[in-house]
XYZ file of C-alpha atoms in Angstrom:
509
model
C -15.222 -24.309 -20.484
C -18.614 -23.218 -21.991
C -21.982 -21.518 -21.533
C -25.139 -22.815 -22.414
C -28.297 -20.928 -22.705
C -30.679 -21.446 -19.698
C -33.389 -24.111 -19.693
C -35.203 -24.562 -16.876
C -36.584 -28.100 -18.233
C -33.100 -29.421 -18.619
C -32.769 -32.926 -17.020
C -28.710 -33.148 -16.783
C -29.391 -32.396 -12.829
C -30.782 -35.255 -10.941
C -34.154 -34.452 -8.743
C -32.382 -36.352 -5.927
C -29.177 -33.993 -6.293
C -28.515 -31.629 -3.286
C -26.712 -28.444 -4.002
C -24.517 -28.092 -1.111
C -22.126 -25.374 -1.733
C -19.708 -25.825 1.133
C -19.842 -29.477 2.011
C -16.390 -30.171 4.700
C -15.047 -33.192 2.810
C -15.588 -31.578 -0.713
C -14.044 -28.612 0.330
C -10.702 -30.368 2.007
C -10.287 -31.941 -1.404
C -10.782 -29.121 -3.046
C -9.092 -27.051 -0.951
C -5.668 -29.398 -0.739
C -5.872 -29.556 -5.148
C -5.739 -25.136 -4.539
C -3.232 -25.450 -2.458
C -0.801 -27.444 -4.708
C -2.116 -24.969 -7.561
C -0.876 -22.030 -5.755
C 2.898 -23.354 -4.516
C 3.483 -24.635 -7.948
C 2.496 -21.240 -9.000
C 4.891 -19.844 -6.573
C 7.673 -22.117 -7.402
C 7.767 -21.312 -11.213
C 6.833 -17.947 -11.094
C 10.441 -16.686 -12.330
C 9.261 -18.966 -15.691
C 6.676 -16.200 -16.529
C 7.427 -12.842 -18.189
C 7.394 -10.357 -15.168
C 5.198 -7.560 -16.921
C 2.002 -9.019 -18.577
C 2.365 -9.087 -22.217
C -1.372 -9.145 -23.439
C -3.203 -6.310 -25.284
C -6.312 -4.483 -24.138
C -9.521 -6.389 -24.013
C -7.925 -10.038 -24.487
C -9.687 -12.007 -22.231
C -13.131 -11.077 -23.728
C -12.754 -13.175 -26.377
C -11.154 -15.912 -24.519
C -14.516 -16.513 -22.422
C -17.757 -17.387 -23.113
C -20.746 -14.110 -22.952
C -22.605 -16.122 -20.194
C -22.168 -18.328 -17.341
C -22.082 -21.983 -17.312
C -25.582 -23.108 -17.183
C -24.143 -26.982 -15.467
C -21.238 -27.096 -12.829
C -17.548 -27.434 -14.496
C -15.031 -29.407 -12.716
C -12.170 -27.614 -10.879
C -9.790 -29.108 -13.328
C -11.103 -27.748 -16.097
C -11.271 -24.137 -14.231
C -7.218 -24.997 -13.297
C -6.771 -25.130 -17.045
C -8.170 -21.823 -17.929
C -6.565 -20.226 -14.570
C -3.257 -21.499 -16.820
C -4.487 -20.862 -20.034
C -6.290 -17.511 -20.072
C -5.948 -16.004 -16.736
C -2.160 -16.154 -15.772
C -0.605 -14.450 -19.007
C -2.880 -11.283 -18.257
C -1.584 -11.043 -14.611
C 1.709 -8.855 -13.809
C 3.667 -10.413 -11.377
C 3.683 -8.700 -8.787
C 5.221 -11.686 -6.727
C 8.378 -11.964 -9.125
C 11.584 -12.015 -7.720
C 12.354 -9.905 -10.502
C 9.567 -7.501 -9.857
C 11.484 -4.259 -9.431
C 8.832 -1.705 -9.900
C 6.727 0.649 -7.856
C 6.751 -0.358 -4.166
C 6.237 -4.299 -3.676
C 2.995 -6.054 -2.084
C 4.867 -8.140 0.472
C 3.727 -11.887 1.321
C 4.269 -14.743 3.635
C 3.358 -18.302 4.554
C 2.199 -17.044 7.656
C 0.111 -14.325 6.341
C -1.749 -16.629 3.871
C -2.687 -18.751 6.656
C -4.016 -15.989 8.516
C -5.950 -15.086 4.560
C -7.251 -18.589 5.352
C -8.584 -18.176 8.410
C -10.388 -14.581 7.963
C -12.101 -16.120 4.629
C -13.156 -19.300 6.712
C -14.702 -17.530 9.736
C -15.975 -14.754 7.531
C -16.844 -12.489 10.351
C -18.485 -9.535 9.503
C -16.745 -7.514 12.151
C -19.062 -4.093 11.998
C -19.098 -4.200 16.046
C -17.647 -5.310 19.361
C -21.131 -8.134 19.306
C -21.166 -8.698 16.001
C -17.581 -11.102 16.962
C -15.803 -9.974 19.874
C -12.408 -11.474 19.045
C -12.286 -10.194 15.762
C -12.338 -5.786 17.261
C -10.429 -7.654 20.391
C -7.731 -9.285 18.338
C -7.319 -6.010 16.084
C -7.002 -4.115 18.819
C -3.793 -6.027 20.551
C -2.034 -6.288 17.281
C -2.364 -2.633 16.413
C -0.959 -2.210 20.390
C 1.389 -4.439 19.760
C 2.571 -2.788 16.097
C 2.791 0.580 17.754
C 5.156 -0.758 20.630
C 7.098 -2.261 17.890
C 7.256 1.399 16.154
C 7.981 2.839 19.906
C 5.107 5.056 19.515
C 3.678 7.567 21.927
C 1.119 5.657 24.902
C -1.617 8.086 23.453
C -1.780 6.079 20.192
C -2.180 3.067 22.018
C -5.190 0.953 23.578
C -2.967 -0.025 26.724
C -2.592 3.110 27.965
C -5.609 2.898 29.978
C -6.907 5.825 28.702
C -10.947 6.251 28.472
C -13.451 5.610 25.885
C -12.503 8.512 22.662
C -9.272 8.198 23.742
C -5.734 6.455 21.524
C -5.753 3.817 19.597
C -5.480 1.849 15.854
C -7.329 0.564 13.264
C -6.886 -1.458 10.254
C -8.118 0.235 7.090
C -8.405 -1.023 3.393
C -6.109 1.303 2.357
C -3.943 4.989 2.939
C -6.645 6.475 1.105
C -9.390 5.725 3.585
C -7.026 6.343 6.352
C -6.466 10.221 5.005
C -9.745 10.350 4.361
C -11.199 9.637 7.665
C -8.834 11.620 9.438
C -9.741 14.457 7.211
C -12.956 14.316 8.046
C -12.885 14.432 11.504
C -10.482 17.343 11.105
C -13.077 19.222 9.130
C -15.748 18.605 11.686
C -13.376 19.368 14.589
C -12.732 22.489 13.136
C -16.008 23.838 11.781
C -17.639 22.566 15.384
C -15.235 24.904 17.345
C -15.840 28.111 14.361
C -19.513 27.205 15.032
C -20.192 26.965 11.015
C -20.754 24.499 8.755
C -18.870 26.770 5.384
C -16.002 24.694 4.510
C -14.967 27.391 2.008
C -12.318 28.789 3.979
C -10.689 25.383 5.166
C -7.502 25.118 3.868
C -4.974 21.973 3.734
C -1.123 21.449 3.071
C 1.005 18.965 1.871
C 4.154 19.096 -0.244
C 3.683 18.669 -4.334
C 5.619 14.404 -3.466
C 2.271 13.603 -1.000
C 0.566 10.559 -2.891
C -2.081 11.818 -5.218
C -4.901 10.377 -3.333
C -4.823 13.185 -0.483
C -6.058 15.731 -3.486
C -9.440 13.412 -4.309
C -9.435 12.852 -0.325
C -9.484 16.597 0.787
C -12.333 16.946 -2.746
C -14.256 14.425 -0.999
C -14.188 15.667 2.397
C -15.591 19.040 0.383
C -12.666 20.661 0.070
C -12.324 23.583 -2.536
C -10.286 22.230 -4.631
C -8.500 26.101 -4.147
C -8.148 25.756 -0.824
C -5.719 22.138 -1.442
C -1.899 23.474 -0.943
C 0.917 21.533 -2.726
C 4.085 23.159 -1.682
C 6.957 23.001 -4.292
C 10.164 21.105 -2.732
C 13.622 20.572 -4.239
C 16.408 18.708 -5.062
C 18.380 20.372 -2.217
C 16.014 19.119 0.585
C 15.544 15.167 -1.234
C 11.971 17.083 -1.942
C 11.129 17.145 2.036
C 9.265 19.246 2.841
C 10.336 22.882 4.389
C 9.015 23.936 7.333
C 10.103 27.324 6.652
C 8.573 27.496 3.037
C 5.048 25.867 5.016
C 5.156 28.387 7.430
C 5.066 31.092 4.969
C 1.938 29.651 3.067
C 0.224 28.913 5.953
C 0.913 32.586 7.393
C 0.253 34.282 3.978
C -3.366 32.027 4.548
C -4.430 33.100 7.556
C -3.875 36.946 6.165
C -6.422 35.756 3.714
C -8.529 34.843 5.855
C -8.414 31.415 5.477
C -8.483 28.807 8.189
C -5.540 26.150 8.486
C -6.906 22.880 8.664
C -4.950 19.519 7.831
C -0.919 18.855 7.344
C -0.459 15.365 5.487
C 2.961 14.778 5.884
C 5.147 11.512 4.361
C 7.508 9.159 5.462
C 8.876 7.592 2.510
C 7.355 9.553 -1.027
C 6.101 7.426 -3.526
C 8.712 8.907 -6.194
C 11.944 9.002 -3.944
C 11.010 7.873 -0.516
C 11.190 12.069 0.543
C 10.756 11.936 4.368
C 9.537 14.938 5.931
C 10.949 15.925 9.083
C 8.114 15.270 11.293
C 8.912 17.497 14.465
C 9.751 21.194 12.887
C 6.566 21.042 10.228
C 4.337 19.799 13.145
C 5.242 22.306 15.262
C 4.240 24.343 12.550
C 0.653 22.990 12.110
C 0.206 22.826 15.866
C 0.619 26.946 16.032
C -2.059 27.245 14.300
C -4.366 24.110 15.377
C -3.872 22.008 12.534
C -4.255 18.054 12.484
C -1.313 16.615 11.518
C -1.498 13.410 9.844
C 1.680 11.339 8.805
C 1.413 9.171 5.699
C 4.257 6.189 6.481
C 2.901 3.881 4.244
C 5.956 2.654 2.816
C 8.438 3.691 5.124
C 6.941 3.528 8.496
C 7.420 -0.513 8.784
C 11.259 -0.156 8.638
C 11.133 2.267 11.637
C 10.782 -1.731 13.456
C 14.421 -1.236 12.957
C 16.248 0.806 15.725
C 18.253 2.342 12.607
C 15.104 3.859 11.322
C 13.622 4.901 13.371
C 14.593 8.756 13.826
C 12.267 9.166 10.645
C 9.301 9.072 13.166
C 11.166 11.588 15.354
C 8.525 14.414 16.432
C 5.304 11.545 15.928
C 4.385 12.910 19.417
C 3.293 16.147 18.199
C 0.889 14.558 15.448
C -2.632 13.783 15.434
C -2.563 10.496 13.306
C -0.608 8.155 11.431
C -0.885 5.417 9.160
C 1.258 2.605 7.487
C 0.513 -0.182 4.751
C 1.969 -3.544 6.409
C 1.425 -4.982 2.688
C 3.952 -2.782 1.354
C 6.808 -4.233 3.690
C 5.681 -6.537 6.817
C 4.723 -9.559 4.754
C 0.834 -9.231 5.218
C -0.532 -9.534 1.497
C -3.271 -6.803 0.218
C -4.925 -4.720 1.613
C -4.054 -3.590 5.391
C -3.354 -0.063 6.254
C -2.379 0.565 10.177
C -3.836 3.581 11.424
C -3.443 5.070 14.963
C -5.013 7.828 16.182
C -4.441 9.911 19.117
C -8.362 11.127 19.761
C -10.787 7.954 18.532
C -13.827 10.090 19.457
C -13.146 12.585 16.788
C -13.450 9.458 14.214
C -16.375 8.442 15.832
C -17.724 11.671 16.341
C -17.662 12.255 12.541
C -18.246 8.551 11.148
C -20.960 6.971 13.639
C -23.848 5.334 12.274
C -26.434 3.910 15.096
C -29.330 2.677 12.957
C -31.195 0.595 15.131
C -31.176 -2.958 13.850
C -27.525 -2.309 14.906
C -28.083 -1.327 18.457
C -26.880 -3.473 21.389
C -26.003 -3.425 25.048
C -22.479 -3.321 25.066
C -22.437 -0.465 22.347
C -24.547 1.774 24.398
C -23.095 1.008 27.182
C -19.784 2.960 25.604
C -17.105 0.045 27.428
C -16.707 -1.421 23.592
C -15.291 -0.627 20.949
C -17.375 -0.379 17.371
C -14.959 -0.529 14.352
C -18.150 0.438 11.923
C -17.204 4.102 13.247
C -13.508 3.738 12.831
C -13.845 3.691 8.913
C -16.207 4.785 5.805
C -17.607 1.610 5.465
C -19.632 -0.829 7.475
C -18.974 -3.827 7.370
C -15.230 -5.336 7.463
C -12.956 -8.154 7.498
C -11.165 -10.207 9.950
C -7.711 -8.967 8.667
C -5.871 -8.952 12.404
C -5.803 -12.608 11.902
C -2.882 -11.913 8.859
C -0.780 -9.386 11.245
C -1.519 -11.623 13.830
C -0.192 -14.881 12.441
C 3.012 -13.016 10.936
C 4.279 -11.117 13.726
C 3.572 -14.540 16.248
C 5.253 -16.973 13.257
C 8.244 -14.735 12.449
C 8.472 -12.895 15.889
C 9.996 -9.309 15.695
C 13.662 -10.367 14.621
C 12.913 -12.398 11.631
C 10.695 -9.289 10.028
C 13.290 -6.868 10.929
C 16.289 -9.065 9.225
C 13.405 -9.052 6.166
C 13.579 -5.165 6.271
C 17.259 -5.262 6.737
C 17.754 -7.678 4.109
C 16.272 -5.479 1.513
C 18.134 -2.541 2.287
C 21.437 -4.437 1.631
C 20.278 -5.407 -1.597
C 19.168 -1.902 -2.340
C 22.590 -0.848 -1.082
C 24.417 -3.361 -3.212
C 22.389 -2.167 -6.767
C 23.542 1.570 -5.504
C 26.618 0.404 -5.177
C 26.394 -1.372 -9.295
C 24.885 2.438 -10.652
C 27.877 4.141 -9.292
C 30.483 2.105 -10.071
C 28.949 2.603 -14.196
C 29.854 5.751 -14.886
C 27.133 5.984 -17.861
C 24.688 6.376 -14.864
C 23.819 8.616 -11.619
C 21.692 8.298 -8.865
C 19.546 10.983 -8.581
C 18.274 11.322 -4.854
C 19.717 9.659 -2.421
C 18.588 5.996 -1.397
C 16.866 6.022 2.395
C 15.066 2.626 2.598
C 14.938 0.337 -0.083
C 14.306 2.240 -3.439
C 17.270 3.601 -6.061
C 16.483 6.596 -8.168
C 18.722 6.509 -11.345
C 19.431 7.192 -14.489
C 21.693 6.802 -17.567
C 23.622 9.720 -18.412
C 24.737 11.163 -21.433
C 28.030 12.328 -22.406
C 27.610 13.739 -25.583
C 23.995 15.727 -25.142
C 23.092 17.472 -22.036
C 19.993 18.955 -23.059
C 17.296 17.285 -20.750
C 14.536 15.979 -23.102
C 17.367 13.698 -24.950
C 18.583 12.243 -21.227
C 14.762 11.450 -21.062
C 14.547 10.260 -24.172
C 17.571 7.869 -23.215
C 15.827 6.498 -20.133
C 12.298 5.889 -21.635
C 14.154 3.566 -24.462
C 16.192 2.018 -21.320
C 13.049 1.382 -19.225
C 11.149 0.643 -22.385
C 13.742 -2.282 -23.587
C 14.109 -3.475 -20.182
C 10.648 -4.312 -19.202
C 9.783 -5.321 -23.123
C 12.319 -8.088 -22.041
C 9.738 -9.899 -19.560
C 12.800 -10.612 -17.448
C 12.372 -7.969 -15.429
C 10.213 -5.261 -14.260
C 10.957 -1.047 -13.244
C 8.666 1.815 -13.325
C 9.603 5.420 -13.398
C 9.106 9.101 -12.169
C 9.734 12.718 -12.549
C 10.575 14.618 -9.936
C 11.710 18.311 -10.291
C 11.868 18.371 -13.958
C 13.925 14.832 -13.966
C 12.852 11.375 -15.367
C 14.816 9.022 -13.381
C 13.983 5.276 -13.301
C 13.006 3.540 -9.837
C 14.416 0.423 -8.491
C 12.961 -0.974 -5.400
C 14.042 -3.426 -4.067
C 11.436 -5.244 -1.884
C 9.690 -8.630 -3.689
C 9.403 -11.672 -1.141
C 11.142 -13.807 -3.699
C 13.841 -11.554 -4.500
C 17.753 -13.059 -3.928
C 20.725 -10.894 -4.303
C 21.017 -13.212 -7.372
C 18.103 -11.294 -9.068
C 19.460 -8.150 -8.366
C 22.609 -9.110 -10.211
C 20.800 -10.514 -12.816
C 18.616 -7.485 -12.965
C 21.542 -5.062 -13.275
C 23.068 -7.065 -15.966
C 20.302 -6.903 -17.971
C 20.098 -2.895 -17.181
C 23.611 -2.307 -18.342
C 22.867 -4.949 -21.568
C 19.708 -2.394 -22.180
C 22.492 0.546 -22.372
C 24.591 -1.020 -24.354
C 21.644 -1.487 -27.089
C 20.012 1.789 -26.292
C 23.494 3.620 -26.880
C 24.011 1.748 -29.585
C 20.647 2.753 -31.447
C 21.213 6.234 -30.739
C 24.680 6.237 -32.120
C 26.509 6.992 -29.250
């Protein structure tokens, strides 16, 4: 690999060359040599150390200031894919990759990858390629009847144009953010104003962090953005009493309710909050409720999760990350609404180099106003080639597979007693820590678990992250990589409990 400084005299390139840049042949030889890149990359991925051990600003000085002025042969790029690239990567698609929530993949769904890249349909409207909003649109139906949702979140229901149905989103960040927007203009539409100053909007203190910079966006006073406190006692749900009484103490204020973002599955513990008291809350006083299931919605599949959604009738939206669980790679995020109009009320754009027949003829649908941006991907293909390759059964036993595992490493922290869990395991993620015996106070258990967490990952043999959650610093354990065997989990524990031993050691204990 090099650079060369540009000359525009240079006679390396033949006069007679053509530059075709997607030639079929070229690209099936190409494309086979990537292919055998990637599944031996898959099949020794346990060889690498899980969590990247580079320093800041390593690659810099690995590659060259400028581009190559002359093609390089894909060989040559293989080598620095190996050389330079891979050792900065985390491995996200380690067996051994324990941390945060996992970014699910499949055979199936890189196929479907395939395909979207190959047609490259830029799918801003029903013209603009009719199977790609036609195909979306059946595989968010057919998601939804997997979930058992309501009919008014679906297409099928035969309901008119503004009426239920899903999208697919880059992420749960646009998805709050959308819906927040078309609460706000729902709202200030029926108060006949456009002051947003007295708009107020809840969610307990476990809601991801990206509903705060949402509800700032969508012009929120940053006063006005409610994190209610939860506990220990309640697996930090949410209360419906304790919301009541801020919303109540609100509206005394004279402040106007607005938007309830509630979760199914926290980021920190997988909290769920019980869907059907809290929105009967937010519907007394008009609220949009949005649910945030982005890790825990795709087990509700399973008949044995599915109470979580329990009450999803009496909400306005909801949204789940299929590449957190349902095998679909990065990025999807499933969102259903039960109004579409109020997202397109808020969202259209009609310039009119975009104007058509069958868009103002209102018997289409136009994604463009479904979402912030414009222009979008082909990404039903990936949902669509997993749920037809694996069928329903095979991505539930997934799901249920990961649970036992989950269940199983429980079942390893309890039977130590140098450790506790500290919430109590839902879905596939273990809150834990090591205990101490000899000093209570809680900045030395801390300081215990950093070392733990610190020796553990510093191992490259596997890979945890951590939280704290009412004043605790527990470690997280979730269960969840593609890869993963219930050998790895074994593995993994052994290594935890090897960690203790050295950590205790150190500290003398």
């Amino acid at each position: 690999m090099g650079s060369l400084d540009f000359n525009f005299t240079d006679s390396s390139l033949s006069q007679t060359d053509v530059f075709k840049p997607l030639d079929p042949e070229d690209f099936r030889k190409q494309a086979h040599q990537m292919v055998d890149f990637i599944a031996d990359y898959y099949a020794k991925i346990e060889s690498y150390p899980v969590l990247t051990q580079v320093q800041p600003n390593y690659l810099r000085s690995r590659l060259p200031s400028t581009a190559p002025y002359l093609p390089e042969p894909l060989q040559t790029i293989f080598h620095d894919i190996s050389a330079h690239v891979i050792p900065g990567i985390t491995h996200w698609l380690s067996p051994n990759f324990f941390a945060f929530f996992p970014a699910t993949v499949s055979t199936a769904a890189f196929l479907g990858e395939m395909l979207c890249t190959c047609f490259n349909a830029v799918g801003f409207n029903w013209l603009a390629s009719p199977a790609a909003t036609e195909l979306e649109m059946v595989v968010m139906d057919w998601l939804a009847h997997m979930l058992k949702l309501p009919a008014s979140f679906m297409f099928s229901s035969g309901t008119a144009g503004g009426g239920g149905g899903g999208v697919i989103q880059n992420t749960t960040s646009e998805a709050i953010f959308v819906t927040l927007v078309a609460a706000r203009d729902r709202k200030l539409e029926a108060l006949g104003t456009n002051d947003v100053k007295k708009l107020v909007v809840y969610s307990s203190d476990q809601t991801h962090s990206t509903f705060t910079k949402a509800s700032r966006l969508a012009g929120i006073c940053p006063s006005n953005v409610r994190s209610i406190p939860t506990s220990r006692d309640s697996d930090f749900a949410l209360s419906p009493e304790l919301l009541r009484k801020v919303v109540e103490a609100d509206v005394e204020s004279g402040l106007v309710p607005l938007y309830l973002c509630l979760t199914v599955g926290t980021t920190s513990t997988t909290a769920v909050d019980p869907l059907e008291p809290l929105a009967g809350v937010a519907n007394d006083y008009n609220m949009w409720v949005h649910v945030d299931a982005a890790y825990g919605g795709s087990a509700c599949i399973c008949p044995e999760f599915r109470h979580y959604l329990n009450g999803v009738e009496r909400v306005d939206s909801l949204s789940l990350s299929p590449h957190k669980w349902l095998l679909s790679y990065l990025d999807c995020c499933c969102l259903w609404v039960k109004r579409s109009d109020l997202l397109v009320n808020a969202l259209s754009t009609n310039p009119e180099y975009l104007r058509n027949q069958p868009s103002e003829s209102d018997s289409v649908v136009d994604y463009k106003d479904w979402q912030l941006g414009t222009g979008r991907r082909f990404k039903s293909l990936r949902l669509w080639l997993v749920l037809r390759s694996y069928g329903v059964a095979n991505i539930q036993s997934h799901i249920r597979s990961d649970v036992r595992m989950a269940r199983m490493f429980e079942g390893f922290v309890k039977s130590d007693l140098r450790f506790e869990v500290v919430v109590p395991r839902k879905f596939a993620l273990v809150c834990f820590r090591l205990k101490s015996f000899y000093r209570a106070e809680p900045s030395y258990v801390d300081s215990l678990n950093r070392k733990l967490l610190e020796w553990v990952n510093s191992t490259g043999r596997a890979y945890m992250s951590h939280t704290v959650v009412g004043g605790v610093y527990m470690l997280r354990f979730a269960v969840g990589a593609t890869l993963t065997e219930e050998r790895h989990v074994v593995a993994a524990w052994q290594l935890i409990k090897d960690g203790a031993d050295a950590v205790l050691k150190v500290k003398g204990i």
